[in-house]
Coordinates of C-alpha atoms in Angstrom, one line a residue:
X1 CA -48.3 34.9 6.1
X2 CA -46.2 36.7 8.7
X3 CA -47.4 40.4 9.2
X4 CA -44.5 42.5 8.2
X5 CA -45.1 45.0 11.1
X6 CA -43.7 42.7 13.7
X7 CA -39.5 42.3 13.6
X8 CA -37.9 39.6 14.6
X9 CA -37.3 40.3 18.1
X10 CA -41.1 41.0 18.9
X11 CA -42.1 37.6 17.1
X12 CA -39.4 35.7 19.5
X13 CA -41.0 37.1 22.4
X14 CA -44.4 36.5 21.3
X15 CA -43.2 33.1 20.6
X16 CA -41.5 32.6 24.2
X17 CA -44.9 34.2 25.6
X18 CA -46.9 31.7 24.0
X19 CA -44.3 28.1 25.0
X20 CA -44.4 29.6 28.1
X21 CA -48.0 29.7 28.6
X22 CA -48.6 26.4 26.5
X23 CA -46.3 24.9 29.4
X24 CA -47.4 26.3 32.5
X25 CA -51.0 27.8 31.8
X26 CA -50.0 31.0 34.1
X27 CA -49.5 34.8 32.7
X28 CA -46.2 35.1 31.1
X29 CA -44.2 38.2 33.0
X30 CA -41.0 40.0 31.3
X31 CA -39.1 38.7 33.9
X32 CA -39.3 34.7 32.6
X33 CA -38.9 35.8 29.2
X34 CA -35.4 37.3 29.8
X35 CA -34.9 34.1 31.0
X36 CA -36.6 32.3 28.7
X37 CA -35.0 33.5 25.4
X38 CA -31.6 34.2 23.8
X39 CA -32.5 37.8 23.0
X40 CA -29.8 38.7 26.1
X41 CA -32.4 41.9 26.6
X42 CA -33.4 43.8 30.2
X43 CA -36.7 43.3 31.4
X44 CA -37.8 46.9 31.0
X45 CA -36.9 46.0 27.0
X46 CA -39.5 43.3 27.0
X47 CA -41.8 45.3 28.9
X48 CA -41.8 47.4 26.0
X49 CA -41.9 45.0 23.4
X50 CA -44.4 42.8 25.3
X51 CA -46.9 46.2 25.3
X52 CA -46.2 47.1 21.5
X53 CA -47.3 43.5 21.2
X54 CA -50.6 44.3 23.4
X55 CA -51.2 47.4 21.3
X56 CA -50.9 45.3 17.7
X57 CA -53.7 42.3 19.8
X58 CA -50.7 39.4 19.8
X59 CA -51.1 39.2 23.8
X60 CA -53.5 40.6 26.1
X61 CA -53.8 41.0 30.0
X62 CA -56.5 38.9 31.7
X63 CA -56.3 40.6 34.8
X64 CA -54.2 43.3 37.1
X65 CA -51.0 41.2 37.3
X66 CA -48.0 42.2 34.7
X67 CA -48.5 38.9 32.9
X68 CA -48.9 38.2 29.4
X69 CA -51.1 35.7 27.7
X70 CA -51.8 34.7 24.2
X71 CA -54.6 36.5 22.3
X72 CA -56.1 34.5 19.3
X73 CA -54.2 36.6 16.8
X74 CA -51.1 36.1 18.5
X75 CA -52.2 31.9 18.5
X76 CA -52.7 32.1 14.5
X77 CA -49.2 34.1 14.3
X78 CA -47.7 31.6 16.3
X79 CA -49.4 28.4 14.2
X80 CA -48.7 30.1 10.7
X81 CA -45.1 31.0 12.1
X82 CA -44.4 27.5 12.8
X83 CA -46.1 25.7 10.0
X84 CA -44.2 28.2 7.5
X85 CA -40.9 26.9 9.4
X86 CA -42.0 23.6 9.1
X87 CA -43.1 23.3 5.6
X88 CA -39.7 25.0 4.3
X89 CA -37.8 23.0 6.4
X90 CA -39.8 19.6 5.3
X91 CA -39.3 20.8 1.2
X92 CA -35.9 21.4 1.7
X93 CA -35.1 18.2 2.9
X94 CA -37.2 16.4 0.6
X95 CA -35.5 18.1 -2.0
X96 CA -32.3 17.3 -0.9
X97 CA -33.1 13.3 -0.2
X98 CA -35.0 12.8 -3.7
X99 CA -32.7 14.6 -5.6
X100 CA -29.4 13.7 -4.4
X101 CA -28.9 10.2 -3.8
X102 CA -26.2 10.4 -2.2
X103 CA -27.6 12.7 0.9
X104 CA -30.6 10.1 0.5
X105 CA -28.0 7.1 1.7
X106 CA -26.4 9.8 4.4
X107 CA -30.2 9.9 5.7
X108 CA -30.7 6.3 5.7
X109 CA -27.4 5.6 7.1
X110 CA -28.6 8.4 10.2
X111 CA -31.7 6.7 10.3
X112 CA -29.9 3.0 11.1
X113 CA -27.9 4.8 13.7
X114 CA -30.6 6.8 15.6
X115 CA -32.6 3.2 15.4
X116 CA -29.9 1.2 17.0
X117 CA -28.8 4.3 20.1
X118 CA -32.3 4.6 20.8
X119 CA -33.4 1.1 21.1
X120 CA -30.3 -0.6 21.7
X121 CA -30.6 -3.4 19.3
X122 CA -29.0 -4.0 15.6
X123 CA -30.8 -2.2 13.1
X124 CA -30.7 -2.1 9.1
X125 CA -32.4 0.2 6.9
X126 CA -32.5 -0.7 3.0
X127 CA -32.9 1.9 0.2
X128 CA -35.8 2.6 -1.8
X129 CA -37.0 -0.4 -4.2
X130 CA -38.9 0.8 -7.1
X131 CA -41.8 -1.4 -7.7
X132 CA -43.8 0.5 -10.3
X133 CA -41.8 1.0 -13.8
X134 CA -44.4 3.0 -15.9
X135 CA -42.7 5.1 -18.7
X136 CA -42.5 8.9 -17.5
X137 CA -40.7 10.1 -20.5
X138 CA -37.8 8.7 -23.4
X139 CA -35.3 11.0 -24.9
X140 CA -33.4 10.1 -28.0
X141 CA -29.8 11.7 -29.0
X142 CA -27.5 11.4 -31.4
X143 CA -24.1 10.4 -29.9
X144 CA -21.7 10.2 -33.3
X145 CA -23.3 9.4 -36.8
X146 CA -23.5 6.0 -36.2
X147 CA -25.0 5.9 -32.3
X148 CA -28.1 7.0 -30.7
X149 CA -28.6 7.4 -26.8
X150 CA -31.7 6.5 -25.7
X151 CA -32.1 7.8 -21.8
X152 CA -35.7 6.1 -20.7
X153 CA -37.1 7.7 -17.6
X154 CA -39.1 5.6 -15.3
X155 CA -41.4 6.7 -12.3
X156 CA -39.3 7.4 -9.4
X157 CA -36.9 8.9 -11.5
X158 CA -35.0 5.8 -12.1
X159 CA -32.7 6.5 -15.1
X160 CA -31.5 4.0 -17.8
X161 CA -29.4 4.7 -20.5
X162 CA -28.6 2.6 -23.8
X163 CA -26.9 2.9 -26.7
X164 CA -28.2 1.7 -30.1
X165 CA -26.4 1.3 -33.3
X166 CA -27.6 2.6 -36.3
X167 CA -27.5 1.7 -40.3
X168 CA -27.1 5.6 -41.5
X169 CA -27.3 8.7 -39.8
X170 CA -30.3 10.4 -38.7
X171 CA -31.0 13.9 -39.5
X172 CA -32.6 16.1 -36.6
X173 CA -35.9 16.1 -37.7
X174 CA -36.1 12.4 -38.2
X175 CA -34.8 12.0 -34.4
X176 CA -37.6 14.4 -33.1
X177 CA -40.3 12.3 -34.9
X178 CA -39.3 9.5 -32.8
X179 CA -39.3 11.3 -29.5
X180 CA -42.7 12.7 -30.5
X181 CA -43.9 8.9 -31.2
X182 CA -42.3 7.2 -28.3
X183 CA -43.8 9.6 -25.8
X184 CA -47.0 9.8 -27.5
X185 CA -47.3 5.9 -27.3
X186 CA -45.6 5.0 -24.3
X187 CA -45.4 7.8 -21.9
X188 CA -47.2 6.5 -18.6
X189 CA -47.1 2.7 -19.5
X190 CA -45.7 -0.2 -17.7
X191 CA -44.4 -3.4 -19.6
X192 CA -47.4 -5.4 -19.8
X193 CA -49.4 -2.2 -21.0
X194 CA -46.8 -2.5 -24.2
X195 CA -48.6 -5.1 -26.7
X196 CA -48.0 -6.5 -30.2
X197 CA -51.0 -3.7 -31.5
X198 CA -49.3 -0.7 -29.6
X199 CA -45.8 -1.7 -31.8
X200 CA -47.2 -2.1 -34.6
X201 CA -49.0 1.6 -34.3
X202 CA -45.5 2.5 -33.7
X203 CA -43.9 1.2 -36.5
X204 CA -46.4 2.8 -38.5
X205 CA -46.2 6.1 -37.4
X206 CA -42.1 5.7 -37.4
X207 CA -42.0 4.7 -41.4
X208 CA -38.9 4.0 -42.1
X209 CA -37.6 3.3 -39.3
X210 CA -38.2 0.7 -37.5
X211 CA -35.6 -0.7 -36.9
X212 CA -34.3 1.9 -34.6
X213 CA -37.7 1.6 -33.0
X214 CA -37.7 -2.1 -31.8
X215 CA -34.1 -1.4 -30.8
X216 CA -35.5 1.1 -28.0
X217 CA -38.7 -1.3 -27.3
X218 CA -36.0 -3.8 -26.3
X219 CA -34.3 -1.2 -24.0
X220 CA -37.5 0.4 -22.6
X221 CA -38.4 -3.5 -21.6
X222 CA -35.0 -3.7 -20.5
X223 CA -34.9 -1.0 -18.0
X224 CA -38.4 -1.7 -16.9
X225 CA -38.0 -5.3 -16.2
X226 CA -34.2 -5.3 -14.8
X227 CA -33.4 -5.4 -11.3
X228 CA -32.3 -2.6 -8.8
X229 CA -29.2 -2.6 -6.6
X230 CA -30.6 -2.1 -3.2
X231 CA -28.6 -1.0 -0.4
X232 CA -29.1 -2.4 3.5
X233 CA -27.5 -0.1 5.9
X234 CA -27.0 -1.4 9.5
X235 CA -25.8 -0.4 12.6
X236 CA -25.3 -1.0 16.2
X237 CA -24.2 -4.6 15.2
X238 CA -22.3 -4.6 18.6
X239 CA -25.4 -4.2 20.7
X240 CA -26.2 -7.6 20.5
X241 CA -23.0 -8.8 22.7
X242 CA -25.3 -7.0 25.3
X243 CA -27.8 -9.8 25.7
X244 CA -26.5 -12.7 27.6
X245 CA -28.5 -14.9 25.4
X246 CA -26.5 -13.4 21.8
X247 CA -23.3 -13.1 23.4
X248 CA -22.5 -17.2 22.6
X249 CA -19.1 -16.8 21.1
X250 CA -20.5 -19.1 17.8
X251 CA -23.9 -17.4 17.4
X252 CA -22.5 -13.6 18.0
X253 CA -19.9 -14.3 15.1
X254 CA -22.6 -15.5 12.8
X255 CA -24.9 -12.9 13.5
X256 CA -22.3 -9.9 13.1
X257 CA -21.2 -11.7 10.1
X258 CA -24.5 -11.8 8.7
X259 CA -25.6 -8.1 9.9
X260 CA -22.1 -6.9 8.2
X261 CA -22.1 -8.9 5.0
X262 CA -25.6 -8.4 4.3
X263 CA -26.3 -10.9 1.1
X264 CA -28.8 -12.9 3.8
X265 CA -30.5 -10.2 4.6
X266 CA -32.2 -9.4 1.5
X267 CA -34.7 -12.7 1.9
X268 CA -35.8 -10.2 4.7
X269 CA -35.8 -7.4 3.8
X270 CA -36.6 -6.9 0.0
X271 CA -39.8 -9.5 0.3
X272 CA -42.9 -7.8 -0.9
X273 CA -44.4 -4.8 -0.2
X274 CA -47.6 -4.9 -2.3
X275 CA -50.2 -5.5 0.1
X276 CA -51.1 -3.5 2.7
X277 CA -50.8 -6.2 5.1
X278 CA -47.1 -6.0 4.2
X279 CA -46.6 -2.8 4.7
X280 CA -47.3 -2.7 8.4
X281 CA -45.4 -3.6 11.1
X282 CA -44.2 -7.4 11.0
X283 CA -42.4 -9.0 13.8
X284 CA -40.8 -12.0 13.4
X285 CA -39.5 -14.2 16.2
X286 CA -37.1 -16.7 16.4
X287 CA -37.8 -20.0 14.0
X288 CA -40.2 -17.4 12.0
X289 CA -37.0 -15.3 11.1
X290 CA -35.8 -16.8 7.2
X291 CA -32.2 -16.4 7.9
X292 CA -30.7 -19.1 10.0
X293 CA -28.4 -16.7 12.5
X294 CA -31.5 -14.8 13.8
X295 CA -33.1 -18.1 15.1
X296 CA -32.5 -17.0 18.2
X297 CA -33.5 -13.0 17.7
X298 CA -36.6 -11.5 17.3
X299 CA -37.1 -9.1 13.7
X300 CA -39.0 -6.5 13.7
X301 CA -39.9 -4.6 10.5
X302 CA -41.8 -2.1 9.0
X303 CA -42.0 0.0 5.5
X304 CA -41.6 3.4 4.5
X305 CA -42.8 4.5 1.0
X306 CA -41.8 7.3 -0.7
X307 CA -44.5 7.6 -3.3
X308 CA -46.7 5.1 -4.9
X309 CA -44.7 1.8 -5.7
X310 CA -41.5 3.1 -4.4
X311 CA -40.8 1.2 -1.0
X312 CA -38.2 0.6 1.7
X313 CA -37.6 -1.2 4.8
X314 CA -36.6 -0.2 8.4
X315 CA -35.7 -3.9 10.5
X316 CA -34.6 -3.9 14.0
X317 CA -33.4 -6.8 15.6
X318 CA -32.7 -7.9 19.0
X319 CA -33.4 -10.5 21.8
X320 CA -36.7 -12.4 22.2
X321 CA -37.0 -10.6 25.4
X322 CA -37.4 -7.2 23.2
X323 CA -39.3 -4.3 23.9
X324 CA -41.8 -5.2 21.8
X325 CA -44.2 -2.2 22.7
X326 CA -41.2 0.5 22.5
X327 CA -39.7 -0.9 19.2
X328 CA -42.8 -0.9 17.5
X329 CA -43.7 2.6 18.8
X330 CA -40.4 4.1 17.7
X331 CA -41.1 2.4 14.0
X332 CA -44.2 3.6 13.9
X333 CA -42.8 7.1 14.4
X334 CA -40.4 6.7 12.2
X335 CA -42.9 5.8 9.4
X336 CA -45.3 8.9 10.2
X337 CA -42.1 11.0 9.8
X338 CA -40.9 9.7 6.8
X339 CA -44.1 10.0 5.2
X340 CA -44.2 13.5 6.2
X341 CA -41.6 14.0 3.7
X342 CA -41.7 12.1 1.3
X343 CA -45.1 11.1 0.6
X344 CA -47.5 14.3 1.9
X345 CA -45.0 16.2 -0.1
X346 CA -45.0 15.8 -3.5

């Protein structure tokens, strides 16, 4: 934790002495840190500040000179400081992206962008594909006397509603029976998990009713089994007139048509992401591309995870004359980062 005793202005200079040092291994004088901050203060200010800061053992002076360097307390400030910052600003975007899927597309949208200015290639981007479907939760709740709503929770916070019809009304007791056995039996489990004994148990503890209870079986295997709408986002489309060998009037049309209506890329993009193997990097290059435009284009890929058995994919495509070595350094980046927040923060 930051020690209260130090305001904010001492903990900006001891944070300008310390860049200052990490950068140029010299003693750190008050004159290059009215320079080097935004605190707009005289040097006889910093002096000041820069010996309260002595006094409290944040800097120390390793020899007759007026400069400043970094004492091991001032080091751990300067590391908690920074790792605070970090974490709050890595929770609060996490927060933001898992939470709101709409800023989750903004991010994945930016991230397309920043791919294609930085490399100069085409670039897509898809959203998150949820491969695991275990049950984390069902809630039952009576619409109208003659409809229940059952909203079935799966991992990754996928949410699937359905409605189911019913014979007579169920009194609120009756209702929270069910919720009590359906969580009971199927909280955590993924479709094949759910087998003819496991129903039957069900039916048994549900006397009565169990009708209403194969009628939510059939919607829990429903949203389990069914298929997401992924989204691929792409960007710098246009880069690709830069390579002599793209710019063909015939194959640049067919390749922005494809980068811009999308339905080809999802052979790409959404094949599997089970194994390891398929998780890493994977460059394709020309003939080995699946989609008949790129023949002439070399595909790089790689996947991001969000948490276990929710996946994406980051593609960036370009010449076969790429920068192989910078592409896949920039992915690989990419990943570390993205698994900074979604995955080391849960």
């Amino acid at each position: 934790m930051i020690e209260m005793q130090l305001d904010e202005r001492k903990l900006k200079i001891l944070q300008a002495i310390i860049r200052n040092y990490l950068e140029t291994g010299e003693p750190v004088g008050s004159r290059t840190i009215s320079k080097f901050t935004d605190l707009n203060l005289s040097s006889a200010t910093i002096r000041n500040e820069m010996a309260d800061l002595e006094e409290l053992g944040y800097i120390i002076q390793p020899h007759t000179s007026a400069g400043r360097i970094p004492s091991d307390k001032g080091y751990r400030l300067y590391v908690d400081t920074m790792l605070e910052e970090r974490v709050a600003e890595v929770d609060e975007m996490r927060e933001q992206l898992i939470q709101n899927a709409d800023k989750m597309d903004k991010l994945l949208k930016q991230v397309a962008k920043i791919l294609a200015e930085h490399t100069n290639y085409a670039t897509m981007v898809t959203s998150p594909q949820y491969r695991s479907r275990k049950v984390k939760f069902i809630q039952l709740t009576e619409v109208d006397k003659e409809q229940l709503l059952a909203i079935i929770v799966l991992e990754g916070n996928i949410i699937k509603n359905k409605m189911i019809a019913m014979n007579e009304p169920l009194n609120k007791d009756v209702i929270l029976k069910l919720n009590l056995v359906l969580n009971t039996f199927l909280q955590g489990l993924d479709l094949s998990e759910i087998n003819l004994g496991l129903i039957q148990k069900m039916k048994e503890q549900a006397a009565g009713y169990t009708n209403v209870v194969s009628d939510i079986l059939d919607a829990v295997a429903q949203a389990i089994s069914g298929e997401e709408d992924v989204q691929i986002f792409t960007s710098g489309t246009t880069n690709i007139l830069k390579y002599p060998e793209l710019n063909d009037t015939k194959k640049a049309s067919e390749l922005i048509y494809t980068l811009e209506e999308k339905k080809q890329l999802n052979e790409l993009m959404n094949s599997e992401c089970e194994t390891e193997e398929n998780r890493g990097i994977q460059v394709y290059i020309g003939d080995e591309t699946p989609i008949e435009s790129m023949k002439d284009c070399a595909v790089v890929t790689a996947t991001y995870q969000i948490e276990e058995g929710v996946y994406g994919k980051v593609g960036i495509i370009g010449p076969k004359r790429m920068d192989y070595e910078r592409v896949v350094g920039t992915l690989q980046k990419l990943m570390s980062d993205l698994d900074y927040i979604f995955k080391d923060k849960k």
